[in-house]
Amino acid sequence: MAKRYVHTCVRVFDEEKSVAFYEALGYERRGKLQFETAYNVYMGLPGDADTLELTVNIGRAEPYDLGDGYNHIALTVDDLDALLAGLATIGVEPEKPPFAPGGRPEIGRICFVQDPDGYRIELIDGGEFKTPQDA
C-alpha cells in the first residue's frame, strides 16, 4: 500500500530554462543529485517537500517526444492573472485565456501553460482547491 506521494519526474532538455520556468511558478530549487550519465534537480513549493524532479540527461541533443499519454500536472495559485502576467515576462503565454472548465463557474477559473519542454501545467485560481465531483 502506498504511503505518500513523493514526486513527479520530467525529463528536461535545458536545465536553465526549466528551472527559471518552475521558479516563476513559485517552486524553489532544493538540490542536485549527480549520476554518471544524468542528474536530477529537485524542486519544491515553499513549505512542501521536494515534489518535482527535473532529470537532465547529459549529452542530449534534441528535445524529448512527449507522446500522447501525458496530460498535465495541476497547481493552485493565489492570483492567476498576476501569475500569468509574470510568466509573460519570460515568454510564457497560456494555451488560451483562463476559463471555467465545461462552462461550470462553480469549479473556478483555470488555464494551461507549457514548460520549456512542452509539459502542460494546469493553473487553478484561488489557492484552495477541492477536486470537483458530480457523484
Coordinates of N, CA and C in Angstrom, one line a residue:
M1 N 0.8 -1.2 0.0 CA 0.0 0.0 0.0 C 0.9 1.2 0.0
A2 N 0.6 2.2 -0.9 CA 1.3 3.4 -0.9 C 1.1 4.2 0.3
K3 N 2.1 4.9 0.8 CA 2.0 5.7 2.0 C 2.1 7.2 1.7
R4 N 2.8 7.6 0.7 CA 3.0 9.1 0.5 C 3.4 9.3 -0.9
Y5 N 2.8 10.4 -1.5 CA 3.2 10.9 -2.8 C 4.6 11.5 -2.7
V6 N 5.6 11.1 -3.5 CA 6.9 11.7 -3.3 C 7.2 12.8 -4.3
H7 N 7.2 12.4 -5.6 CA 7.5 13.5 -6.6 C 7.0 13.1 -8.0
T8 N 7.0 14.1 -8.9 CA 6.8 13.9 -10.3 C 8.2 14.1 -11.0
C9 N 8.5 13.3 -11.9 CA 9.8 13.5 -12.6 C 9.5 13.8 -14.1
V10 N 10.1 14.8 -14.6 CA 10.0 15.2 -16.0 C 11.5 15.3 -16.5
R11 N 11.7 14.8 -17.7 CA 13.0 14.9 -18.4 C 13.0 16.2 -19.1
V12 N 14.1 17.0 -18.9 CA 14.1 18.3 -19.4 C 15.4 18.5 -20.3
F13 N 15.3 19.3 -21.3 CA 16.3 19.5 -22.3 C 17.3 20.6 -21.9
D14 N 16.8 21.7 -21.4 CA 17.6 22.8 -21.0 C 17.3 23.1 -19.5
E15 N 18.2 22.7 -18.7 CA 18.0 22.9 -17.2 C 17.8 24.4 -16.9
E16 N 18.5 25.3 -17.4 CA 18.4 26.7 -17.0 C 17.0 27.2 -17.4
K17 N 16.5 27.0 -18.5 CA 15.1 27.4 -18.9 C 14.1 26.7 -18.1
S18 N 14.2 25.5 -17.8 CA 13.2 24.7 -17.0 C 13.2 25.2 -15.6
V19 N 14.4 25.4 -15.0 CA 14.4 25.9 -13.6 C 13.8 27.3 -13.5
A20 N 14.1 28.2 -14.5 CA 13.5 29.5 -14.5 C 12.0 29.5 -14.6
F21 N 11.5 28.6 -15.4 CA 10.0 28.4 -15.6 C 9.4 28.0 -14.3
Y22 N 9.9 26.9 -13.7 CA 9.3 26.5 -12.4 C 9.5 27.4 -11.3
E23 N 10.6 28.2 -11.3 CA 10.7 29.2 -10.2 C 9.7 30.3 -10.4
A24 N 9.4 30.6 -11.7 CA 8.3 31.6 -12.0 C 7.0 31.2 -11.5
L25 N 6.8 29.8 -11.4 CA 5.5 29.3 -10.8 C 5.5 29.3 -9.3
G26 N 6.7 29.5 -8.7 CA 6.8 29.6 -7.2 C 7.6 28.4 -6.6
Y27 N 8.2 27.5 -7.5 CA 9.0 26.5 -7.0 C 10.4 27.0 -6.5
E28 N 11.0 26.3 -5.6 CA 12.3 26.6 -5.1 C 13.2 25.5 -5.5
R29 N 14.4 25.9 -6.0 CA 15.4 24.8 -6.3 C 16.0 24.3 -4.9
R30 N 16.0 23.0 -4.7 CA 16.4 22.5 -3.5 C 17.8 21.8 -3.5
G31 N 18.1 21.1 -4.6 CA 19.3 20.4 -4.6 C 19.5 19.6 -5.9
K32 N 20.6 18.9 -6.0 CA 21.0 18.2 -7.2 C 21.6 16.9 -6.9
L33 N 21.3 15.9 -7.7 CA 21.9 14.5 -7.5 C 22.5 14.1 -8.8
Q34 N 23.8 13.9 -8.8 CA 24.6 13.6 -10.0 C 24.8 12.1 -10.2
F35 N 24.6 11.6 -11.4 CA 24.8 10.3 -11.8 C 25.8 10.3 -12.9
E36 N 26.2 9.2 -13.4 CA 27.2 9.1 -14.5 C 26.7 9.7 -15.8
T37 N 25.5 9.5 -16.2 CA 25.0 10.0 -17.5 C 23.9 11.0 -17.4
A38 N 23.5 11.3 -16.2 CA 22.4 12.2 -16.0 C 22.5 12.8 -14.6
Y39 N 21.6 13.8 -14.3 CA 21.5 14.4 -13.0 C 20.1 14.8 -12.8
N40 N 19.7 14.9 -11.5 CA 18.4 15.3 -11.1 C 18.5 16.7 -10.4
V41 N 17.6 17.6 -10.7 CA 17.4 18.8 -10.0 C 16.1 18.7 -9.2
Y42 N 16.2 18.9 -7.9 CA 15.0 18.7 -7.1 C 14.4 20.1 -6.7
M43 N 13.1 20.2 -6.9 CA 12.4 21.5 -6.6 C 11.2 21.2 -5.8
G44 N 10.7 22.2 -5.0 CA 9.5 22.1 -4.2 C 8.9 23.4 -4.0
L45 N 7.6 23.4 -3.7 CA 6.9 24.7 -3.3 C 7.2 25.0 -1.9
P46 N 7.2 26.3 -1.5 CA 7.5 26.7 -0.2 C 6.6 26.0 0.8
G47 N 7.3 25.4 1.9 CA 6.6 24.7 2.9 C 6.2 23.2 2.5
D48 N 6.6 22.8 1.3 CA 6.3 21.5 0.9 C 7.6 20.7 0.6
A49 N 7.5 19.4 0.4 CA 8.6 18.6 0.1 C 9.1 18.8 -1.3
D50 N 10.2 18.1 -1.6 CA 10.8 18.2 -3.0 C 9.9 17.3 -3.9
T51 N 8.9 17.9 -4.5 CA 7.9 17.2 -5.2 C 8.1 17.2 -6.7
L52 N 9.1 17.9 -7.2 CA 9.4 17.9 -8.6 C 10.8 17.6 -8.9
E53 N 11.0 16.6 -9.7 CA 12.4 16.1 -10.1 C 12.6 16.4 -11.6
L54 N 13.5 17.3 -11.9 CA 13.9 17.6 -13.3 C 15.1 16.7 -13.6
T55 N 14.9 15.8 -14.5 CA 16.1 14.9 -14.9 C 16.7 15.5 -16.2
V56 N 18.0 15.7 -16.1 CA 18.8 16.2 -17.3 C 19.7 15.0 -17.7
N57 N 19.5 14.5 -18.9 CA 20.4 13.5 -19.5 C 21.6 14.2 -20.2
I58 N 22.8 14.0 -19.7 CA 24.0 14.6 -20.2 C 24.2 14.2 -21.7
G59 N 24.4 15.2 -22.5 CA 24.7 15.0 -23.9 C 23.4 14.9 -24.8
R60 N 22.3 15.1 -24.3 CA 21.0 15.0 -25.0 C 21.1 16.1 -26.1
A61 N 20.8 15.7 -27.4 CA 21.0 16.6 -28.5 C 19.7 17.3 -29.0
E62 N 18.6 16.7 -28.6 CA 17.3 17.3 -29.0 C 16.2 17.1 -27.9
P63 N 15.2 17.9 -28.0 CA 14.1 17.8 -27.0 C 13.4 16.4 -27.1
Y64 N 12.7 16.1 -26.0 CA 12.0 14.9 -25.8 C 10.7 14.8 -26.6
D65 N 10.3 13.7 -27.1 CA 9.0 13.4 -27.6 C 8.1 13.1 -26.4
L66 N 7.1 13.9 -26.2 CA 6.2 13.7 -25.0 C 5.2 12.6 -25.2
G67 N 5.0 12.1 -26.4 CA 4.0 11.1 -26.6 C 2.6 11.6 -26.4
D68 N 1.6 10.8 -26.4 CA 0.2 11.2 -26.2 C -0.4 10.7 -24.9
G69 N 0.4 10.2 -24.0 CA -0.2 9.7 -22.8 C -0.2 10.7 -21.6
Y70 N 0.9 11.5 -21.6 CA 1.0 12.6 -20.5 C 0.0 13.7 -20.8
N71 N -0.7 14.2 -19.7 CA -1.6 15.3 -20.0 C -1.1 16.5 -19.2
H72 N -1.1 16.5 -17.9 CA -0.7 17.7 -17.1 C -0.5 17.4 -15.6
I73 N 0.2 18.3 -15.0 CA 0.1 18.4 -13.5 C -0.7 19.6 -13.2
A74 N -1.2 19.7 -12.0 CA -2.1 20.8 -11.6 C -1.5 21.5 -10.3
L75 N -1.6 22.8 -10.4 CA -1.1 23.6 -9.2 C -2.2 24.7 -8.9
T76 N -2.4 24.9 -7.6 CA -3.2 26.0 -7.2 C -2.4 27.3 -7.2
V77 N -3.0 28.4 -7.5 CA -2.2 29.7 -7.4 C -3.2 30.7 -6.7
D78 N -2.6 31.7 -6.0 CA -3.4 32.7 -5.3 C -4.0 33.7 -6.2
D79 N -3.3 34.1 -7.3 CA -3.8 35.1 -8.2 C -3.4 34.7 -9.6
L80 N -4.3 34.1 -10.3 CA -4.0 33.6 -11.7 C -3.6 34.7 -12.6
D81 N -4.3 35.8 -12.6 CA -3.9 36.9 -13.5 C -2.5 37.4 -13.3
A82 N -2.2 37.6 -12.0 CA -0.8 38.1 -11.7 C 0.2 37.1 -12.1
L83 N 0.0 35.8 -11.9 CA 1.0 34.8 -12.2 C 1.2 34.8 -13.8
L84 N 0.1 34.9 -14.5 CA 0.2 34.9 -16.0 C 0.9 36.1 -16.5
A85 N 0.7 37.2 -15.8 CA 1.5 38.4 -16.2 C 3.0 38.2 -15.9
G86 N 3.3 37.6 -14.8 CA 4.7 37.3 -14.5 C 5.3 36.3 -15.5
L87 N 4.5 35.3 -15.9 CA 5.0 34.3 -16.8 C 5.2 34.9 -18.2
A88 N 4.4 35.9 -18.6 CA 4.5 36.6 -19.9 C 5.9 37.3 -20.0
T89 N 6.5 37.7 -18.8 CA 7.8 38.4 -18.9 C 8.9 37.5 -19.3
I90 N 8.7 36.1 -19.1 CA 9.7 35.2 -19.6 C 9.2 34.4 -20.8
G91 N 8.2 35.0 -21.5 CA 7.8 34.5 -22.8 C 6.8 33.3 -22.7
V92 N 6.2 33.1 -21.6 CA 5.2 32.0 -21.4 C 3.8 32.6 -21.5
E93 N 3.0 32.1 -22.5 CA 1.6 32.5 -22.6 C 0.7 31.3 -22.4
P94 N -0.5 31.5 -21.9 CA -1.4 30.4 -21.7 C -1.9 29.8 -23.0
E95 N -2.3 28.6 -23.0 CA -2.8 28.0 -24.3 C -4.0 28.7 -24.7
K96 N -4.9 29.2 -23.8 CA -6.0 30.0 -24.1 C -6.3 30.8 -22.8
P97 N -7.1 31.9 -22.9 CA -7.3 32.6 -21.6 C -8.0 31.8 -20.6
P98 N -7.8 32.2 -19.3 CA -8.5 31.5 -18.2 C -10.0 31.3 -18.5
F99 N -10.5 30.1 -18.0 CA -11.8 29.7 -18.2 C -12.4 28.8 -17.1
A100 N -13.7 28.7 -17.1 CA -14.3 27.7 -16.1 C -14.5 26.4 -16.9
P101 N -13.9 25.3 -16.5 CA -14.0 24.1 -17.2 C -15.4 23.6 -17.5
G102 N -15.7 23.2 -18.7 CA -17.1 22.8 -19.0 C -18.1 23.9 -18.8
G103 N -17.7 25.1 -18.8 CA -18.6 26.2 -18.6 C -19.3 26.2 -17.2
R104 N -18.6 25.6 -16.2 CA -19.2 25.5 -14.9 C -18.4 26.4 -13.9
P105 N -19.0 27.6 -13.7 CA -18.3 28.6 -12.9 C -18.1 28.2 -11.5
E106 N -18.8 27.2 -11.0 CA -18.6 26.8 -9.6 C -17.3 26.0 -9.4
I107 N -16.7 25.6 -10.5 CA -15.4 24.9 -10.4 C -14.3 26.0 -10.3
G108 N -14.5 27.2 -10.8 CA -13.5 28.2 -10.7 C -12.7 28.3 -12.1
R109 N -11.8 29.3 -12.1 CA -11.1 29.5 -13.3 C -9.8 28.7 -13.4
I110 N -9.4 28.2 -14.5 CA -8.2 27.5 -14.8 C -7.6 28.0 -16.1
C111 N -6.3 27.7 -16.3 CA -5.8 27.8 -17.6 C -4.5 26.8 -17.7
F112 N -4.0 26.6 -18.9 CA -2.9 25.7 -19.0 C -1.8 26.5 -19.7
V113 N -0.5 26.2 -19.2 CA 0.7 26.7 -19.7 C 1.6 25.5 -20.0
Q114 N 2.6 25.8 -20.8 CA 3.6 24.7 -21.1 C 5.0 25.1 -20.6
D115 N 5.7 24.2 -20.0 CA 7.1 24.5 -19.6 C 7.9 24.4 -20.9
P116 N 9.2 24.8 -20.8 CA 10.1 24.8 -21.9 C 10.2 23.5 -22.7
D117 N 9.8 22.4 -22.1 CA 9.9 21.1 -22.8 C 8.5 20.7 -23.4
G118 N 7.5 21.5 -23.1 CA 6.1 21.2 -23.6 C 5.2 20.5 -22.6
Y119 N 5.7 20.2 -21.4 CA 4.9 19.6 -20.4 C 3.8 20.6 -20.0
R120 N 2.5 20.2 -20.0 CA 1.4 21.0 -19.7 C 1.2 21.1 -18.1
I121 N 1.0 22.4 -17.7 CA 0.7 22.6 -16.3 C -0.6 23.3 -16.2
E122 N -1.5 22.8 -15.4 CA -2.8 23.4 -15.1 C -2.7 24.3 -14.0
L123 N -3.1 25.6 -14.1 CA -3.1 26.6 -13.0 C -4.5 26.8 -12.6
I124 N -4.8 26.6 -11.3 CA -6.1 26.7 -10.7 C -6.1 28.0 -9.9
D125 N -7.0 28.9 -10.2 CA -7.1 30.2 -9.5 C -7.7 30.0 -8.1
G126 N -7.1 30.7 -7.1 CA -7.8 30.8 -5.8 C -7.1 30.2 -4.7
G127 N -6.0 29.5 -4.9 CA -5.3 28.9 -3.7 C -5.8 27.6 -3.2
E128 N -7.0 27.6 -2.7 CA -7.6 26.4 -2.2 C -8.3 25.6 -3.3
F129 N -8.3 24.3 -3.2 CA -9.0 23.5 -4.3 C -9.4 22.2 -3.7
K130 N -10.7 21.9 -4.0 CA -11.2 20.6 -3.7 C -11.6 20.0 -5.0
T131 N -11.2 18.8 -5.3 CA -11.5 18.2 -6.6 C -13.0 18.1 -6.8
P132 N -13.5 18.7 -7.8 CA -15.0 18.7 -8.1 C -15.4 17.3 -8.5
Q133 N -16.6 16.9 -8.0 CA -17.1 15.6 -8.4 C -18.6 15.7 -8.5
D134 N -19.3 15.1 -9.5 CA -20.7 15.1 -9.6 C -21.4 14.0 -8.8
A135 N -20.6 12.9 -8.6 CA -21.2 11.8 -7.9 C -20.2 11.2 -6.9

